[in-house]
Short mmCIF file of N, CA and C in Angstrom, two decimals:
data_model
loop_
_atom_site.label_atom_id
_atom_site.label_comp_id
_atom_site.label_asym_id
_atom_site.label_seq_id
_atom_site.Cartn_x
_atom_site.Cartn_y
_atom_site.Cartn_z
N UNK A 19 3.52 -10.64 13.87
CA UNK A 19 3.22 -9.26 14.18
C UNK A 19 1.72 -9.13 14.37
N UNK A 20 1.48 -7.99 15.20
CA UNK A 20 -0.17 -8.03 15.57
C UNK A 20 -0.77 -6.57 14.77
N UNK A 21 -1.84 -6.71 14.82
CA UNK A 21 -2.43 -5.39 13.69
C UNK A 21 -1.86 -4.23 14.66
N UNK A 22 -1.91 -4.02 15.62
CA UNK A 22 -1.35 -2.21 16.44
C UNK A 22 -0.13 -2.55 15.35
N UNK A 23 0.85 -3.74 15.83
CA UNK A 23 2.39 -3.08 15.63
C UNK A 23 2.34 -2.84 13.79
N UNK A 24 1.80 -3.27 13.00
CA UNK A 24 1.88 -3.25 11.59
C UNK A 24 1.23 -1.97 11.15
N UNK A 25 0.34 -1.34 12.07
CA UNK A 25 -0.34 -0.08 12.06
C UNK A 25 0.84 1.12 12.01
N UNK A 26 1.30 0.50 13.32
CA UNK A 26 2.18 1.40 13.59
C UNK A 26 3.83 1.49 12.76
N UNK A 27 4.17 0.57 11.92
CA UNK A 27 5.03 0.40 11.34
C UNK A 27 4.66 1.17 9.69
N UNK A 28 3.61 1.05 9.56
CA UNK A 28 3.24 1.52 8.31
C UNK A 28 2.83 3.11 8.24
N UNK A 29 2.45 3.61 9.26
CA UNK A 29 2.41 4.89 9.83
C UNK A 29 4.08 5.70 9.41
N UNK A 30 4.58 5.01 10.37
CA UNK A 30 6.09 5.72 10.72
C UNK A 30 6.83 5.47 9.43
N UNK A 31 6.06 4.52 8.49
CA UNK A 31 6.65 4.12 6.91
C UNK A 31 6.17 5.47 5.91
N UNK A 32 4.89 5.71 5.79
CA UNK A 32 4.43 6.82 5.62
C UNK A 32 5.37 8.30 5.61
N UNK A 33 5.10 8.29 6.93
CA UNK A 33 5.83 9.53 7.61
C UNK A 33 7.49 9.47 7.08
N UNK A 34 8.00 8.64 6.78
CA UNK A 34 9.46 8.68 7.02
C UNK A 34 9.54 8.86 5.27
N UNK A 35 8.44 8.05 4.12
CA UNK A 35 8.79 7.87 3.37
C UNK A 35 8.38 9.70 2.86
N UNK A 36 7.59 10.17 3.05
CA UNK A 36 7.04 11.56 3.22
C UNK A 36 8.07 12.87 3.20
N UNK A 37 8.80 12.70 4.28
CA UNK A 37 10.51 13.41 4.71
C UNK A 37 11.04 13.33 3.54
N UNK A 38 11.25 12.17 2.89
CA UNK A 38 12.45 11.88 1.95
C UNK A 38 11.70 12.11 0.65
N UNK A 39 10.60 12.38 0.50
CA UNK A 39 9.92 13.14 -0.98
C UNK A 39 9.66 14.69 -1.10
N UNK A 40 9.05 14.83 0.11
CA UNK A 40 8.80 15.96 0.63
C UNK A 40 7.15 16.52 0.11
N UNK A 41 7.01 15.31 0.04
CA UNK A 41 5.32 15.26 -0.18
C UNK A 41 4.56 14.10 0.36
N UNK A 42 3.39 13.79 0.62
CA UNK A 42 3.09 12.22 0.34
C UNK A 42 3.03 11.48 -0.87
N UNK A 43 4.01 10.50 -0.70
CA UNK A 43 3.97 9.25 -1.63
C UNK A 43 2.50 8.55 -1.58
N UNK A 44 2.53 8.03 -0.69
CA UNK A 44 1.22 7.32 -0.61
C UNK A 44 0.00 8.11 0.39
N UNK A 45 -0.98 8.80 0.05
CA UNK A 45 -2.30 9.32 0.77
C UNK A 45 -3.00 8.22 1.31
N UNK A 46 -3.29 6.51 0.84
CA UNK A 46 -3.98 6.08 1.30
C UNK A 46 -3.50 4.73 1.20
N UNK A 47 -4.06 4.15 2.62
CA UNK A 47 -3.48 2.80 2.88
C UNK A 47 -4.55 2.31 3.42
N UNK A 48 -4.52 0.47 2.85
CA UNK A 48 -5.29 -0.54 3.76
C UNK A 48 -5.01 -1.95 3.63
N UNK A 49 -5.45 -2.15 4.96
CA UNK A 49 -5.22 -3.47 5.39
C UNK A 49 -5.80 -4.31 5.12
N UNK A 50 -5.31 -5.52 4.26
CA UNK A 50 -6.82 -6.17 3.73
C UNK A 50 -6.24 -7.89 4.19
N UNK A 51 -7.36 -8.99 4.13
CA UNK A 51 -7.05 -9.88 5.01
C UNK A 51 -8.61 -11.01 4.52
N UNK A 52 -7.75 -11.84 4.24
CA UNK A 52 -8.98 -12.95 3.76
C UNK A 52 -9.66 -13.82 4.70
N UNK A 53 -10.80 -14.21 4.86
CA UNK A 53 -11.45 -14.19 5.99
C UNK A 53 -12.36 -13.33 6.59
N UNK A 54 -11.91 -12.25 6.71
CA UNK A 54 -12.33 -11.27 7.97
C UNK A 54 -13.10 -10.88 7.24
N UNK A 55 -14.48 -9.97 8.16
CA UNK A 55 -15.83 -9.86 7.99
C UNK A 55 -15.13 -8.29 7.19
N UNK A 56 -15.74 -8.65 5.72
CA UNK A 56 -15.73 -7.35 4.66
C UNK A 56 -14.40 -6.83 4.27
N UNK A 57 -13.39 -8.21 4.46
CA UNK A 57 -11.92 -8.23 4.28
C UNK A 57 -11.27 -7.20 4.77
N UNK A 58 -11.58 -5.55 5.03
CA UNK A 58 -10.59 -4.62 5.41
C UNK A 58 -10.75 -4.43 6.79
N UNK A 59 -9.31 -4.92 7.79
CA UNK A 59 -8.97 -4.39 8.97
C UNK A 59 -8.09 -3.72 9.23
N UNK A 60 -8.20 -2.47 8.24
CA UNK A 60 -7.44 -1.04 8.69
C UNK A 60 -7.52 -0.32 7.91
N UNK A 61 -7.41 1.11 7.42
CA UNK A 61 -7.66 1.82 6.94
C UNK A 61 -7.27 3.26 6.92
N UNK A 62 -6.55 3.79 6.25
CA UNK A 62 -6.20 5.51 6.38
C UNK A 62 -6.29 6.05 4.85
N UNK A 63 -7.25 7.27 4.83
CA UNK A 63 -7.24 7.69 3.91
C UNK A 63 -7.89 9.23 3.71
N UNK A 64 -8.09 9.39 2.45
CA UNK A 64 -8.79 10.55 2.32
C UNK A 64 -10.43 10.34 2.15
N UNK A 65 -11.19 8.78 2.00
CA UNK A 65 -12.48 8.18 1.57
C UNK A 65 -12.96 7.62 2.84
N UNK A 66 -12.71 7.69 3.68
CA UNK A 66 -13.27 6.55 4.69
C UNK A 66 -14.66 5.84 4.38
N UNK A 67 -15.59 6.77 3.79
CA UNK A 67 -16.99 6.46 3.69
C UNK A 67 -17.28 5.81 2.17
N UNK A 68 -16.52 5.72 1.78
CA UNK A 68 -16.66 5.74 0.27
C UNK A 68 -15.40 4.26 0.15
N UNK A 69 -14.53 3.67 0.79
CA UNK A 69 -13.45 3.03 0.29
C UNK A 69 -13.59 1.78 0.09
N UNK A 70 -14.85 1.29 0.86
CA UNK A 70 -15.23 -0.44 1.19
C UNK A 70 -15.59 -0.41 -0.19
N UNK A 71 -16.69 0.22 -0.75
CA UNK A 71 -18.02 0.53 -1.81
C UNK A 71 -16.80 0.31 -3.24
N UNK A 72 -15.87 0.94 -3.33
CA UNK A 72 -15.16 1.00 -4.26
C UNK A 72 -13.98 0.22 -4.64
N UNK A 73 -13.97 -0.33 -3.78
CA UNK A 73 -12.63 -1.34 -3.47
C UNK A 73 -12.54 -2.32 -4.69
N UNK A 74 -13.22 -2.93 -5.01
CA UNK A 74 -13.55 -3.72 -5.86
C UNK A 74 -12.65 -3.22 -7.50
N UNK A 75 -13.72 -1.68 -7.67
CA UNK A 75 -12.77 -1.58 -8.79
C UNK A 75 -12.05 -0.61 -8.70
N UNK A 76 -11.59 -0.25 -7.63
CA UNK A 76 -10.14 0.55 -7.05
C UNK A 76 -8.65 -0.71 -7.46
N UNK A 77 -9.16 -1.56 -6.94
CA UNK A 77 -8.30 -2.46 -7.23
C UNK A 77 -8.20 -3.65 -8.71
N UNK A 78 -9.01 -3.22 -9.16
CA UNK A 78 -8.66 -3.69 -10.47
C UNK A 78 -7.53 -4.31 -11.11
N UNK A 79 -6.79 -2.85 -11.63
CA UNK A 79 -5.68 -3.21 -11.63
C UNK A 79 -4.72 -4.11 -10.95
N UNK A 80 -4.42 -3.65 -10.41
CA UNK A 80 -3.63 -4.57 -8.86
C UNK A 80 -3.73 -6.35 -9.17
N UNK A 81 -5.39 -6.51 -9.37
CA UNK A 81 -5.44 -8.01 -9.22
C UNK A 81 -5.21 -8.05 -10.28
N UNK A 82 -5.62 -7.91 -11.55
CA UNK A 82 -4.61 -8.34 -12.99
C UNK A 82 -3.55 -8.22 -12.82
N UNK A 83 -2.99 -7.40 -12.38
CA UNK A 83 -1.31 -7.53 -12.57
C UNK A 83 -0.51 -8.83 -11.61
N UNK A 84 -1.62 -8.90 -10.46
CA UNK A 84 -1.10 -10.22 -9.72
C UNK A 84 -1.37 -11.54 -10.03
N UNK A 85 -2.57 -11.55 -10.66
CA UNK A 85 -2.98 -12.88 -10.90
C UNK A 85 -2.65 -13.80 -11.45
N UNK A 86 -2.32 -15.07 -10.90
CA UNK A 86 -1.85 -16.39 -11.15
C UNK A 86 -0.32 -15.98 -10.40
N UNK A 87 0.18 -15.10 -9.73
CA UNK A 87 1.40 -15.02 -9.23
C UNK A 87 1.55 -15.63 -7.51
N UNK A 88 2.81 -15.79 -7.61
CA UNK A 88 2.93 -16.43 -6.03
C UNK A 88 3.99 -15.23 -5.60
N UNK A 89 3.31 -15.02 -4.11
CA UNK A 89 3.76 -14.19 -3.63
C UNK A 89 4.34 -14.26 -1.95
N UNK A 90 5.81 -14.14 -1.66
CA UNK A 90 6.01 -14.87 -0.02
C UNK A 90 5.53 -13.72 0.70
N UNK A 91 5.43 -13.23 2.32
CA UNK A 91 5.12 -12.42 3.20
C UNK A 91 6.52 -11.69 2.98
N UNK A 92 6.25 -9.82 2.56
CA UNK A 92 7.40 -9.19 2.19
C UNK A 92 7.46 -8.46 0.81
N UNK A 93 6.42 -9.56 0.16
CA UNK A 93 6.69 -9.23 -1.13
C UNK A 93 5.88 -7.56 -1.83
N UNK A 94 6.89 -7.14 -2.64
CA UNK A 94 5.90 -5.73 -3.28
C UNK A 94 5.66 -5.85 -4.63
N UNK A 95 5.22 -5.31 -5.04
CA UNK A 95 4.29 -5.10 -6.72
C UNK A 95 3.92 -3.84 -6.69
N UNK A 96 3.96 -3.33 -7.82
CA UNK A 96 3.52 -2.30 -8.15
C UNK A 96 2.82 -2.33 -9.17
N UNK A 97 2.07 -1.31 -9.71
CA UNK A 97 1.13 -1.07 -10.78
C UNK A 97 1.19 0.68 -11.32
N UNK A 98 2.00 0.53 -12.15
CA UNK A 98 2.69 1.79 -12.51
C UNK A 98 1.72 2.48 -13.29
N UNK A 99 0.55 2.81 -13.49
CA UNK A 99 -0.36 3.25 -14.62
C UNK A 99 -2.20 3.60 -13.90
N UNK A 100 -1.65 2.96 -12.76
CA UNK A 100 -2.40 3.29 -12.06
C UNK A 100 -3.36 4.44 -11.33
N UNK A 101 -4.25 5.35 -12.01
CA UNK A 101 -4.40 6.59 -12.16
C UNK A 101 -5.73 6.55 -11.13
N UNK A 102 -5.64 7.61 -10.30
CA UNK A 102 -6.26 8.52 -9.62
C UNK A 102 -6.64 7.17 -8.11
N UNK A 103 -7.83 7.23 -8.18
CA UNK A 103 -8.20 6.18 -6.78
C UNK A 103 -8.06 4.49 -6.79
N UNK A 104 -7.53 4.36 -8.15
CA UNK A 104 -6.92 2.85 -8.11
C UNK A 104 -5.54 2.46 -7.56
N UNK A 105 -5.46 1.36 -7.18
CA UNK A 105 -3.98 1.55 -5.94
C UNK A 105 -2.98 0.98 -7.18
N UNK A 106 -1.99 1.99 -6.32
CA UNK A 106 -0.66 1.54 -7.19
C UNK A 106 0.03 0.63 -6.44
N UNK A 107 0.41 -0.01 -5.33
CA UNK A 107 0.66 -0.70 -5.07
C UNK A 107 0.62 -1.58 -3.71
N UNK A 108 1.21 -2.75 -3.58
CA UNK A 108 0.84 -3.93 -2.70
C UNK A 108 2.09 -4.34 -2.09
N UNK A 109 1.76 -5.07 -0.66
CA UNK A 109 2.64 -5.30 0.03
C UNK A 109 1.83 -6.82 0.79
N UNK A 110 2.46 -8.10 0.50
CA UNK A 110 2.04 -9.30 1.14
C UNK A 110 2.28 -9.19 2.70
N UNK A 111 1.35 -8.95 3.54
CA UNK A 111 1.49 -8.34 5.39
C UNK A 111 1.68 -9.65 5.67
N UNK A 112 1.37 -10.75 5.37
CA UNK A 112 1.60 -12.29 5.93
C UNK A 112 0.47 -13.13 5.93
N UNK A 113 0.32 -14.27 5.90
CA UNK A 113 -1.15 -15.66 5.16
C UNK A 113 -2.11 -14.61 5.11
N UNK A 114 -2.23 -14.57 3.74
CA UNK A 114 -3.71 -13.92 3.43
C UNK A 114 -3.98 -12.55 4.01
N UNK A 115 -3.12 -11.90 4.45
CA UNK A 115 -2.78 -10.20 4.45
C UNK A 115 -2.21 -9.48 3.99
N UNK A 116 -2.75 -8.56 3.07
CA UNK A 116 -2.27 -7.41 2.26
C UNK A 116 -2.03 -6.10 2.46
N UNK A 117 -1.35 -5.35 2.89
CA UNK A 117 -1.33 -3.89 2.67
C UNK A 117 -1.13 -3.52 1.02
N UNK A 118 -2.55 -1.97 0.81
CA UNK A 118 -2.74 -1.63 -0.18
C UNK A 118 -2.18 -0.09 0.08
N UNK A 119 -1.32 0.17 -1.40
CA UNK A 119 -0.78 1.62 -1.13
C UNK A 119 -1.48 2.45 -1.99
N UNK A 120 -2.32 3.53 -2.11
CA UNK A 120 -2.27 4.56 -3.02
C UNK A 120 -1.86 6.12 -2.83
N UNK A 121 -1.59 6.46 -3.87
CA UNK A 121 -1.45 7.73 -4.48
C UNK A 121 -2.62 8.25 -5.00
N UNK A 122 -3.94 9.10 -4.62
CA UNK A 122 -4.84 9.15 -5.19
C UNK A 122 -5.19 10.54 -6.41
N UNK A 123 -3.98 11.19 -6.53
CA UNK A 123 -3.69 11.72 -7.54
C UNK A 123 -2.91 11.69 -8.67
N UNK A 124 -1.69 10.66 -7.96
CA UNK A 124 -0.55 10.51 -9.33
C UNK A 124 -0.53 8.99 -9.83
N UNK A 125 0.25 8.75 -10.46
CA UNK A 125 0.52 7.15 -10.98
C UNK A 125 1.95 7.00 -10.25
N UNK A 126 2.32 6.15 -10.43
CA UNK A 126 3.25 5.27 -9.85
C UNK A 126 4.54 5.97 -10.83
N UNK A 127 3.81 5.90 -12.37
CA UNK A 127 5.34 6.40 -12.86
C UNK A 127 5.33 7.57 -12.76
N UNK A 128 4.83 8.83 -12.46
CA UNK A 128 4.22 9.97 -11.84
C UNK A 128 5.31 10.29 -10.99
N UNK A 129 5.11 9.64 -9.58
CA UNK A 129 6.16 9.49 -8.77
C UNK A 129 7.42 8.97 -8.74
N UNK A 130 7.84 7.75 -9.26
CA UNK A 130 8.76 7.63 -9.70
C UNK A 130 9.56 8.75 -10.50
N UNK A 131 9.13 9.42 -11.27
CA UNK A 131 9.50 10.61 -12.20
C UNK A 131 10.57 11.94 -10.90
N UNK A 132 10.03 11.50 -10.23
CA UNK A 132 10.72 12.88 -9.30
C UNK A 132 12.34 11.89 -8.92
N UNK A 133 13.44 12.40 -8.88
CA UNK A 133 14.40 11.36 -8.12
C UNK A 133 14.79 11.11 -6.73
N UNK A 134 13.57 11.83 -6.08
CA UNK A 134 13.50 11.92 -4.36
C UNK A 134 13.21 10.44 -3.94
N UNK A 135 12.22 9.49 -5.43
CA UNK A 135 11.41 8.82 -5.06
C UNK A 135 12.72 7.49 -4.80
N UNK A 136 13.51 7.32 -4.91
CA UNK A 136 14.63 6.07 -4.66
C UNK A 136 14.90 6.45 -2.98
N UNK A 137 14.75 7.85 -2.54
CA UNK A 137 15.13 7.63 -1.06
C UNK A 137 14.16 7.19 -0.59
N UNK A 138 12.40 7.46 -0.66
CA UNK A 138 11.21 7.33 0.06
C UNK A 138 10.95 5.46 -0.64
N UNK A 139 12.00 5.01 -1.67
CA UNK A 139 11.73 3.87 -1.80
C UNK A 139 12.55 2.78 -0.98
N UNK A 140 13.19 3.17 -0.29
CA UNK A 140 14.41 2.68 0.41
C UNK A 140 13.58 2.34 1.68
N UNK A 141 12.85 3.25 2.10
CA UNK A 141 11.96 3.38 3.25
C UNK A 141 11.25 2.17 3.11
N UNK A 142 10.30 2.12 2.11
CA UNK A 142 9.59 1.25 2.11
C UNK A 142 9.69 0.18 1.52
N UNK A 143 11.63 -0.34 1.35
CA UNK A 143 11.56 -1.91 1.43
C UNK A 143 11.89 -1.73 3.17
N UNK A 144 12.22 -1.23 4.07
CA UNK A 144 12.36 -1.44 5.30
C UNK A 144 11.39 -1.82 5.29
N UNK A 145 9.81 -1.48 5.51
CA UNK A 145 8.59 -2.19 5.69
C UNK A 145 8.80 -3.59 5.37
N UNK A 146 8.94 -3.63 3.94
CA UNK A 146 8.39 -4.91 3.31
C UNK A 146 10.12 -5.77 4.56
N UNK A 147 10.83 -5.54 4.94
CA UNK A 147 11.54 -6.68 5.48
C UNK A 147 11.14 -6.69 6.38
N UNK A 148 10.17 -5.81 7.02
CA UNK A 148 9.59 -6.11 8.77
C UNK A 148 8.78 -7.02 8.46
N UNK A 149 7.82 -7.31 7.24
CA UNK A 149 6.91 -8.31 7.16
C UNK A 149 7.42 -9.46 6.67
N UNK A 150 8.24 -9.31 6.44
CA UNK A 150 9.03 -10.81 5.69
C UNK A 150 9.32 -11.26 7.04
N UNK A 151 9.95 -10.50 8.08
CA UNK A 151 11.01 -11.21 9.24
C UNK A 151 9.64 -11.38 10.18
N UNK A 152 8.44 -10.84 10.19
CA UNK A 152 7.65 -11.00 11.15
C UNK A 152 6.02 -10.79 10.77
N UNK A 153 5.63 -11.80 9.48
CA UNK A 153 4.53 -11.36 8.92
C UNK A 153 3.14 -11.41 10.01
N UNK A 154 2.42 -10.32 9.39
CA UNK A 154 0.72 -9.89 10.19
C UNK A 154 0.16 -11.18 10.20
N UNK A 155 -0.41 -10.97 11.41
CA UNK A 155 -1.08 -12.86 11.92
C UNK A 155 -2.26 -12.08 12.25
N UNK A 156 -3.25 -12.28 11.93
CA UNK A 156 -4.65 -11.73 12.44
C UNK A 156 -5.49 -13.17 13.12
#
């Protein structure tokens, strides 16, 4: 898959998962990718100016909870405790590409708490099998 179509898959993931909560689940998403100049090639959010600068310990969490884990293209994680601009969760886009999900007001078990959140979660294993069947090649 090429960055438009994963853009665009994660968009319409958004949007669809959105319908079925009736709020946003996730406010902010990015594309992150080892190699590439300042690792993030994509980005939607409410920080644009502020998201590179913070990334580091936005994601904190996230990398403790992953670390030392193996993970195939597809795979999700979450980080349920995850409060305010730290991401609650991850999606392996394919070799060394990540999509990052946040919620920049609730936690993970926050959302989970509502029972809308099993339909808007349904949504977004469709994602995670578009990247399994056709992971991001940058």
């Amino acid at each position: 898959m090429d960055l438009e179509t994963a853009r665009r898959h994660i968009q319409s993931c958004l949007e669809r998962m959105r319908a079925c909560y009736l709020q946003p689940v996730f406010d902010e998403w990015a594309l992150l990718a080892a190699g590439q100049p300042g690792g993030v090639v994509a980005y939607d959010g409410p920080r644009p100016d502020r998201f590179r600068r913070e990334l580091p310990s936005d994601a904190e969490l996230l990398r403790s909870t992953t670390k030392g884990r193996e993970y195939a293209d597809g795979d999700v994680e979450f980080v349920s405790d995850a409060a305010e601009k730290r991401y609650d969760a991850f999606v392996k886009a394919g070799p060394g590409c990540f999509l990052v999900l946040n919620h920049t007001k609730k936690t993970m078990n926050e959302i989970r708490g509502d029972t809308k959140w099993l339909g808007a979660q349904a949504v977004l294993f469709e994602l995670t099998e578009k990247f399994r069947a056709d992971p991001l090649v940058l």
